[in-house]
Short mmCIF file of C-alpha atoms and ligand atoms in Angstrom, two decimals:
data_model
loop_
_atom_site.label_atom_id
_atom_site.label_comp_id
_atom_site.label_asym_id
_atom_site.label_seq_id
_atom_site.Cartn_x
_atom_site.Cartn_y
_atom_site.Cartn_z
CA MET A 1 -10.83 -18.36 23.46
CA LYS A 2 -7.42 -16.75 23.08
CA GLY A 3 -5.57 -15.35 20.11
CA LYS A 4 -1.89 -14.63 19.70
CA VAL A 5 -0.05 -11.46 18.63
CA SER A 6 3.62 -10.92 17.77
CA TYR A 7 4.61 -7.98 19.92
CA MET A 8 7.61 -5.82 18.95
CA VAL A 9 8.94 -5.11 22.45
CA GLU A 10 11.75 -3.02 20.97
CA PRO A 11 12.99 -2.54 17.39
CA MET A 12 14.15 -5.86 15.85
CA LYS A 13 12.78 -7.93 18.75
CA LEU A 14 9.49 -9.85 18.85
CA GLU A 15 7.67 -11.72 21.60
CA PHE A 16 4.44 -13.67 21.29
CA ARG A 17 1.61 -12.69 23.63
CA GLU A 18 -1.86 -14.16 24.13
CA TYR A 19 -5.09 -12.26 24.72
CA ASP A 20 -8.76 -13.14 24.93
CA ILE A 21 -10.41 -12.68 21.57
CA PRO A 22 -12.86 -9.87 22.26
CA LYS A 23 -16.53 -9.83 21.47
CA PRO A 24 -16.91 -7.26 18.65
CA GLU A 25 -18.79 -4.09 19.58
CA ALA A 26 -21.71 -2.99 17.39
CA GLY A 27 -20.45 -2.34 13.85
CA ALA A 28 -17.14 -4.14 14.40
CA VAL A 29 -15.84 -7.43 12.99
CA ILE A 30 -13.25 -9.93 14.24
CA LEU A 31 -11.10 -11.39 11.48
CA LYS A 32 -9.14 -14.58 11.72
CA ILE A 33 -5.98 -13.80 9.74
CA VAL A 34 -5.19 -16.14 6.84
CA ARG A 35 -2.25 -14.32 5.29
CA THR A 36 -0.42 -11.07 6.07
CA ASN A 37 2.49 -9.41 4.26
CA VAL A 38 5.63 -7.63 5.35
CA CYS A 39 5.41 -4.17 3.75
CA GLY A 40 8.25 -1.67 3.34
CA SER A 41 6.66 0.64 5.89
CA GLU A 42 6.82 -2.18 8.50
CA LEU A 43 10.56 -2.44 7.99
CA HIS A 44 10.84 1.26 8.72
CA ILE A 45 9.24 0.60 12.13
CA TRP A 46 11.17 -2.66 12.61
CA ARG A 47 14.48 -0.84 12.23
CA GLY A 48 13.36 1.75 14.79
CA HIS A 49 13.10 4.65 12.32
CA HIS A 50 9.42 5.45 12.82
CA PRO A 51 8.80 8.75 14.66
CA THR A 52 6.05 7.43 17.00
CA LYS A 53 5.68 3.66 16.73
CA LYS A 54 8.56 2.16 18.75
CA THR A 55 6.77 -0.88 20.15
CA GLY A 56 3.53 -2.75 19.49
CA VAL A 57 2.02 -5.08 16.94
CA LEU A 58 2.92 -4.45 13.31
CA GLY A 59 1.18 -5.58 10.14
CA HIS A 60 -1.41 -3.84 7.98
CA GLU A 61 -1.66 -5.90 4.76
CA MET A 62 -3.86 -8.94 5.26
CA ILE A 63 -6.68 -11.19 4.25
CA GLY A 64 -8.76 -13.04 6.81
CA VAL A 65 -12.04 -14.81 7.34
CA VAL A 66 -14.86 -13.50 9.51
CA GLU A 67 -14.59 -14.97 13.01
CA SER A 68 -17.49 -13.00 14.47
CA LEU A 69 -19.71 -10.07 13.52
CA GLY A 70 -20.71 -7.19 15.82
CA GLU A 71 -24.34 -6.24 16.22
CA GLY A 72 -25.82 -4.72 13.08
CA VAL A 73 -23.14 -5.98 10.68
CA THR A 74 -24.94 -7.87 7.94
CA THR A 75 -23.11 -6.54 4.86
CA ASP A 76 -19.71 -5.21 3.84
CA TYR A 77 -19.23 -1.56 2.78
CA ALA A 78 -20.45 -2.35 -0.73
CA GLY A 79 -23.71 -3.85 0.56
CA GLN A 80 -22.74 -7.47 -0.06
CA PRO A 81 -24.04 -9.86 2.63
CA VAL A 82 -21.35 -11.16 5.00
CA ARG A 83 -21.34 -14.26 7.15
CA VAL A 84 -18.92 -15.99 9.47
CA GLY A 85 -16.23 -17.68 7.35
CA ASP A 86 -16.34 -15.20 4.44
CA ARG A 87 -12.99 -14.00 3.07
CA ILE A 88 -12.53 -10.31 3.89
CA VAL A 89 -10.00 -7.54 3.35
CA THR A 90 -10.11 -4.22 5.19
CA ALA A 91 -8.62 -0.76 4.88
CA TYR A 92 -5.86 -0.49 7.50
CA PHE A 93 -7.33 2.78 8.80
CA GLN A 94 -10.71 3.96 9.96
CA THR A 95 -12.84 6.81 8.66
CA CYS A 96 -14.52 8.65 11.55
CA ARG A 97 -16.67 10.95 9.34
CA LYS A 98 -16.59 13.58 12.10
CA CYS A 99 -13.10 15.13 12.05
CA SER A 100 -12.46 18.21 9.92
CA ALA A 101 -10.84 16.17 7.10
CA CYS A 102 -13.76 13.73 6.96
CA VAL A 103 -16.27 16.59 7.12
CA ARG A 104 -14.57 18.10 4.04
CA GLY A 105 -14.94 14.71 2.33
CA ASP A 106 -11.21 13.96 2.44
CA PHE A 107 -11.72 10.53 3.98
CA TYR A 108 -8.15 9.53 3.13
CA LEU A 109 -6.88 12.19 5.55
CA CYS A 110 -9.09 11.22 8.52
CA GLU A 111 -7.37 12.63 11.60
CA ARG A 112 -8.35 9.58 13.63
CA GLY A 113 -7.47 7.18 10.80
CA ILE A 114 -4.79 5.19 12.59
CA GLU A 115 -5.41 6.07 16.23
CA PHE A 116 -5.76 2.37 17.15
CA TRP A 117 -2.49 1.48 15.38
CA ASN A 118 -0.19 2.87 18.08
CA LYS A 119 -2.06 1.24 20.97
CA PRO A 120 -0.22 -1.48 22.90
CA PRO A 121 -1.76 -4.96 22.64
CA GLU A 122 -2.57 -5.07 26.36
CA GLU A 123 -5.13 -2.36 25.64
CA ALA A 124 -8.52 -3.70 24.46
CA PRO A 125 -9.51 -4.79 21.87
CA HIS A 126 -5.88 -6.11 21.76
CA PHE A 127 -5.70 -7.01 18.06
CA HIS A 128 -4.55 -3.71 16.52
CA GLY A 129 -2.13 -5.08 13.88
CA SER A 130 -2.24 -7.99 11.45
CA PHE A 131 0.93 -9.81 12.60
CA ALA A 132 -1.37 -11.84 14.80
CA THR A 133 -3.89 -14.66 14.63
CA HIS A 134 -6.78 -12.17 14.73
CA TYR A 135 -7.51 -8.58 13.78
CA TYR A 136 -10.16 -6.19 15.08
CA ILE A 137 -12.00 -4.25 12.36
CA HIS A 138 -13.41 -1.15 14.04
CA PRO A 139 -16.78 0.40 13.29
CA ASN A 140 -16.11 2.91 10.46
CA GLN A 141 -13.22 0.80 9.15
CA TYR A 142 -14.27 -0.14 5.62
CA PHE A 143 -14.05 -3.81 4.71
CA TYR A 144 -15.05 -5.86 1.68
CA LYS A 145 -15.73 -9.42 0.70
CA VAL A 146 -13.06 -10.83 -1.63
CA PRO A 147 -14.34 -12.01 -5.04
CA ASP A 148 -14.15 -15.81 -5.37
CA ASN A 149 -11.70 -15.75 -8.26
CA VAL A 150 -9.12 -13.61 -6.43
CA PRO A 151 -6.61 -15.81 -4.57
CA ASP A 152 -5.51 -14.96 -1.01
CA VAL A 153 -2.02 -14.06 -2.19
CA ALA A 154 -3.31 -11.33 -4.51
CA ALA A 155 -5.97 -10.02 -2.12
CA ALA A 156 -3.67 -9.68 0.90
CA SER A 157 -1.83 -6.61 -0.43
CA ALA A 158 -4.83 -4.94 -2.09
CA ASN A 159 -5.36 -2.64 0.90
CA CYS A 160 -1.96 -0.98 0.52
CA ALA A 161 -0.06 -0.50 -2.76
CA LEU A 162 -2.84 -1.24 -5.22
CA SER A 163 -5.50 0.95 -3.59
CA GLN A 164 -3.04 3.78 -3.12
CA VAL A 165 -1.80 3.96 -6.70
CA TYR A 166 -5.34 3.52 -8.04
CA PHE A 167 -6.45 6.50 -5.90
CA GLY A 168 -3.38 8.46 -7.06
CA PHE A 169 -4.21 8.02 -10.75
CA ASP A 170 -7.80 9.06 -10.16
CA LYS A 171 -6.66 12.17 -8.26
CA ALA A 172 -4.44 12.98 -11.27
CA VAL A 173 -7.41 12.31 -13.62
CA LEU A 174 -5.32 10.00 -15.79
CA SER A 175 -7.06 9.58 -19.13
CA TYR A 176 -6.85 7.24 -22.08
CA ALA A 177 -3.71 7.36 -24.26
CA GLU A 178 -1.77 9.58 -21.86
CA THR A 179 1.83 8.71 -21.05
CA VAL A 180 2.76 7.80 -17.49
CA VAL A 181 6.28 7.60 -16.06
CA LEU A 182 6.66 5.49 -12.93
CA GLN A 183 9.69 6.18 -10.76
CA GLY A 184 10.41 2.83 -9.10
CA ALA A 185 9.39 -0.75 -9.88
CA GLY A 186 8.86 -2.14 -6.38
CA GLY A 187 5.43 -3.27 -5.17
CA LEU A 188 3.92 0.19 -5.68
CA GLY A 189 5.44 0.55 -9.15
CA LEU A 190 4.28 -2.86 -10.37
CA ASN A 191 0.72 -2.26 -9.21
CA ALA A 192 0.83 1.21 -10.73
CA ALA A 193 2.00 -0.18 -14.08
CA ALA A 194 -0.95 -2.57 -14.25
CA VAL A 195 -3.51 0.08 -13.25
CA ALA A 196 -2.13 2.68 -15.69
CA LYS A 197 -2.09 0.09 -18.48
CA GLU A 198 -5.71 -0.90 -17.83
CA LYS A 199 -6.69 2.77 -17.87
CA GLY A 200 -5.33 2.92 -21.41
CA ALA A 201 -2.10 4.77 -20.68
CA ARG A 202 1.33 4.22 -22.19
CA VAL A 203 3.62 3.18 -19.34
CA ILE A 204 7.32 3.99 -18.90
CA VAL A 205 9.07 2.55 -15.83
CA ILE A 206 12.38 3.77 -14.36
CA ASP A 207 14.41 1.63 -11.95
CA GLY A 208 18.01 0.54 -11.37
CA ILE A 209 17.47 -3.16 -10.69
CA ALA A 210 17.28 -5.47 -13.69
CA SER A 211 14.95 -8.06 -12.10
CA ARG A 212 12.47 -5.34 -11.14
CA LEU A 213 12.48 -3.92 -14.66
CA GLU A 214 11.82 -7.40 -16.07
CA MET A 215 8.90 -7.73 -13.67
CA ALA A 216 7.64 -4.28 -14.73
CA LYS A 217 7.32 -5.57 -18.31
CA LYS A 218 5.11 -8.40 -17.05
CA PHE A 219 2.97 -5.79 -15.28
CA GLY A 220 2.30 -3.77 -18.40
CA ALA A 221 5.33 -1.50 -18.88
CA ASP A 222 5.65 -0.48 -22.55
CA HIS A 223 9.13 0.96 -22.05
CA ILE A 224 11.73 0.64 -19.34
CA ILE A 225 14.55 3.02 -18.47
CA ASP A 226 17.47 1.36 -16.67
CA MET A 227 19.21 3.81 -14.34
CA ASN A 228 22.51 1.98 -14.85
CA GLU A 229 22.39 2.81 -18.53
CA TYR A 230 20.73 6.23 -18.19
CA ASP A 231 22.79 7.29 -15.21
CA THR A 232 21.96 11.00 -14.91
CA VAL A 233 18.75 12.98 -14.52
CA GLU A 234 19.42 14.65 -17.85
CA LYS A 235 19.82 11.32 -19.66
CA ARG A 236 16.61 9.96 -18.16
CA ALA A 237 14.71 13.15 -18.99
CA GLU A 238 16.00 12.92 -22.55
CA ALA A 239 14.92 9.27 -22.78
CA VAL A 240 11.41 10.25 -21.65
CA ARG A 241 11.28 13.12 -24.15
CA PHE A 242 12.43 10.75 -26.89
CA LEU A 243 9.48 8.48 -26.09
CA THR A 244 6.96 11.36 -25.99
CA ASN A 245 7.64 13.37 -29.15
CA GLY A 246 9.89 15.74 -27.24
CA GLN A 247 7.10 16.67 -24.80
CA GLY A 248 7.68 14.82 -21.53
CA ALA A 249 5.14 12.69 -19.67
CA ASP A 250 1.55 13.69 -18.93
CA VAL A 251 1.74 12.10 -15.50
CA VAL A 252 4.73 11.07 -13.37
CA MET A 253 4.29 9.01 -10.21
CA GLU A 254 7.01 8.92 -7.54
CA LEU A 255 7.11 5.50 -5.85
CA THR A 256 10.68 5.21 -4.61
CA GLY A 257 10.87 6.95 -1.24
CA VAL A 258 14.15 8.49 -2.43
CA PRO A 259 14.08 12.28 -1.87
CA ALA A 260 16.15 13.00 -5.02
CA ALA A 261 13.51 11.24 -7.13
CA PHE A 262 11.07 14.00 -6.20
CA SER A 263 13.28 16.69 -7.73
CA GLU A 264 13.87 14.52 -10.79
CA GLY A 265 10.18 14.01 -11.51
CA ILE A 266 9.70 17.65 -12.53
CA HIS A 267 12.28 17.13 -15.30
CA LEU A 268 10.32 14.18 -16.71
CA LEU A 269 6.99 15.99 -17.09
CA ARG A 270 5.55 17.93 -20.00
CA LEU A 271 4.33 21.52 -19.64
CA GLY A 272 1.24 21.43 -17.41
CA GLY A 273 1.90 17.82 -16.39
CA ARG A 274 0.72 16.23 -13.14
CA TYR A 275 3.07 14.82 -10.54
CA VAL A 276 1.70 12.26 -8.08
CA THR A 277 4.00 11.75 -5.10
CA ILE A 278 3.52 8.64 -2.97
CA GLY A 279 6.87 7.06 -2.10
CA ASN A 280 8.46 9.77 0.05
CA ILE A 281 6.71 9.55 3.40
CA SER A 282 9.42 10.38 5.95
CA PRO A 283 9.50 14.07 6.92
CA GLY A 284 12.84 15.78 7.50
CA GLN A 285 14.76 14.42 4.50
CA LEU A 286 15.88 17.36 2.40
CA VAL A 287 16.86 17.61 -1.23
CA GLU A 288 17.92 20.16 -3.86
CA PHE A 289 14.95 21.35 -5.83
CA ASP A 290 14.40 23.65 -8.83
CA PRO A 291 11.25 25.70 -8.08
CA GLY A 292 11.74 27.87 -11.18
CA LEU A 293 11.43 24.82 -13.41
CA LEU A 294 8.26 23.80 -11.57
CA THR A 295 6.73 27.24 -12.21
CA ARG A 296 7.82 27.43 -15.83
CA LYS A 297 6.38 24.01 -16.52
CA SER A 298 3.27 24.78 -14.43
CA VAL A 299 3.35 21.34 -12.95
CA THR A 300 0.58 20.28 -10.55
CA ILE A 301 1.84 18.30 -7.56
CA ILE A 302 -0.57 15.77 -6.10
CA PRO A 303 0.70 14.12 -2.90
CA VAL A 304 -1.22 11.01 -1.88
CA MET A 305 -1.25 9.51 1.62
CA ARG A 306 -3.56 6.48 2.09
CA TYR A 307 -6.71 6.49 -0.10
CA ASN A 308 -10.43 6.99 0.14
CA PRO A 309 -11.49 3.66 1.64
CA TRP A 310 -13.87 2.62 -1.16
CA TYR A 311 -10.79 2.36 -3.40
CA LEU A 312 -10.21 -0.99 -1.73
CA HIS A 313 -13.43 -2.17 -3.34
CA LYS A 314 -12.28 -0.85 -6.72
CA SER A 315 -8.95 -2.66 -6.22
CA LEU A 316 -10.70 -5.97 -5.58
CA GLN A 317 -12.73 -5.50 -8.76
CA PHE A 318 -9.52 -4.67 -10.59
CA LEU A 319 -7.90 -7.87 -9.30
CA SER A 320 -10.95 -9.92 -10.19
CA ASP A 321 -10.87 -8.60 -13.76
CA ASN A 322 -7.09 -8.90 -14.23
CA VAL A 323 -5.96 -11.78 -12.05
CA GLU A 324 -5.03 -13.89 -15.09
CA LYS A 325 -3.37 -11.03 -16.93
CA TYR A 326 -0.67 -9.93 -14.48
CA PRO A 327 1.43 -12.17 -12.17
CA PHE A 328 0.21 -10.68 -8.86
CA SER A 329 1.27 -13.73 -6.86
CA ASP A 330 4.87 -13.42 -8.12
CA MET A 331 5.25 -10.12 -6.27
CA LEU A 332 5.78 -12.11 -3.06
CA ASP A 333 8.94 -14.17 -2.99
CA ALA A 334 8.96 -15.86 0.43
CA GLU A 335 6.41 -17.47 2.75
CA TYR A 336 6.77 -18.03 6.49
CA ALA A 337 4.67 -19.67 9.18
CA PHE A 338 3.52 -17.29 11.93
CA GLU A 339 5.98 -18.89 14.38
CA HIS A 340 8.82 -17.74 12.10
CA ILE A 341 7.72 -14.15 11.71
CA GLN A 342 10.90 -12.82 13.33
CA GLU A 343 12.90 -14.49 10.55
CA ALA A 344 10.56 -13.01 7.92
CA LEU A 345 11.18 -9.52 9.29
CA ASP A 346 14.94 -10.01 9.71
CA LYS A 347 15.40 -11.36 6.17
CA SER A 348 13.22 -8.59 4.76
CA ALA A 349 15.23 -5.98 6.68
CA SER A 350 18.52 -7.42 5.39
CA ARG A 351 16.98 -7.56 1.87
CA GLU A 352 17.50 -11.33 1.55
CA VAL A 353 13.83 -11.44 0.58
CA THR A 354 11.93 -8.71 -1.25
CA ARG A 355 8.34 -9.31 -0.16
CA ALA A 356 7.58 -11.82 2.57
CA SER A 357 4.17 -13.24 3.38
CA ILE A 358 3.12 -14.82 6.69
CA ILE A 359 0.73 -17.77 6.42
CA LEU A 360 -1.55 -18.58 9.36
CA GLY A 361 -3.95 -21.37 10.15
ZN1 ZN B 1 1.79 -1.66 3.06
ZN1 ZN B 2 -12.14 11.51 10.32
#
């Protein structure tokens, strides 16, 4: 039996290719993709801006059903029994447990985490990205069964934004009744608002787009700061101080990918505050920065890349508990059949759609 992948032969150009669906090795799983999303990081690759990935199969946010199980796979990574046909989500990276990061216990930094991601599809096991009919879950790549009450649309992005912000708040040890400022109300910011709210925090969201700020309110924001109205760093810092008895926020999370936002975050924090940085992921973009202010405020900076893989399980539990409370399915605004994936990527790149989802089957 053959499966199909959409192969980026060069930036902005896709071709479909067919490969034999492999037999999973011991510990591996073959997923049949049901739904996969276009994430902001894909667009970075699509436009040709990624430092190493210039061709290949994209896609890392997905939900699928088990097509076949490798020898020895009887449960997911939470010990729940799995069978052919079960709905599954997986971390988009593996955890080798043998590299120096894994040996230290920093599973989120596994040095071999995404080694399969840059492989061309002609190389076995062929299905390295989720913009395809099938996806190969490697041994040591954590995967979980999706709770019955969580719809595909909500589960498909759990392995990216939601797990990452959840991990970020835990690394910052966010506690009840603290105040959180979120810089950015895109997919990361909306997920972060819901998680912070459910952890008992007061949530302030900063963005410059009215529709995103409206959405942030639906995802638990107690206060919003519109960058059009508060159009300087000083005005935004003052607005945050006004909302925090003159103190500044306990925790700020950077979710914009805009280098200047990083410098701004320090101004929004209280003395001894914690700064979680997630959005800026492209090295080489420089910005003015005030290190003296950082020292005087004794701010702790907590950069977060990926997440410890069991956070995907926590995210699924979070979705199961809160699926009625927040409009997770409204985060995606366009659906495309797999045959039209080029259009989904083009319209996402030109910002005609915000978050596109590809439906298979
Ligand atoms: Zn993503
Ligand atoms: Zn490792």
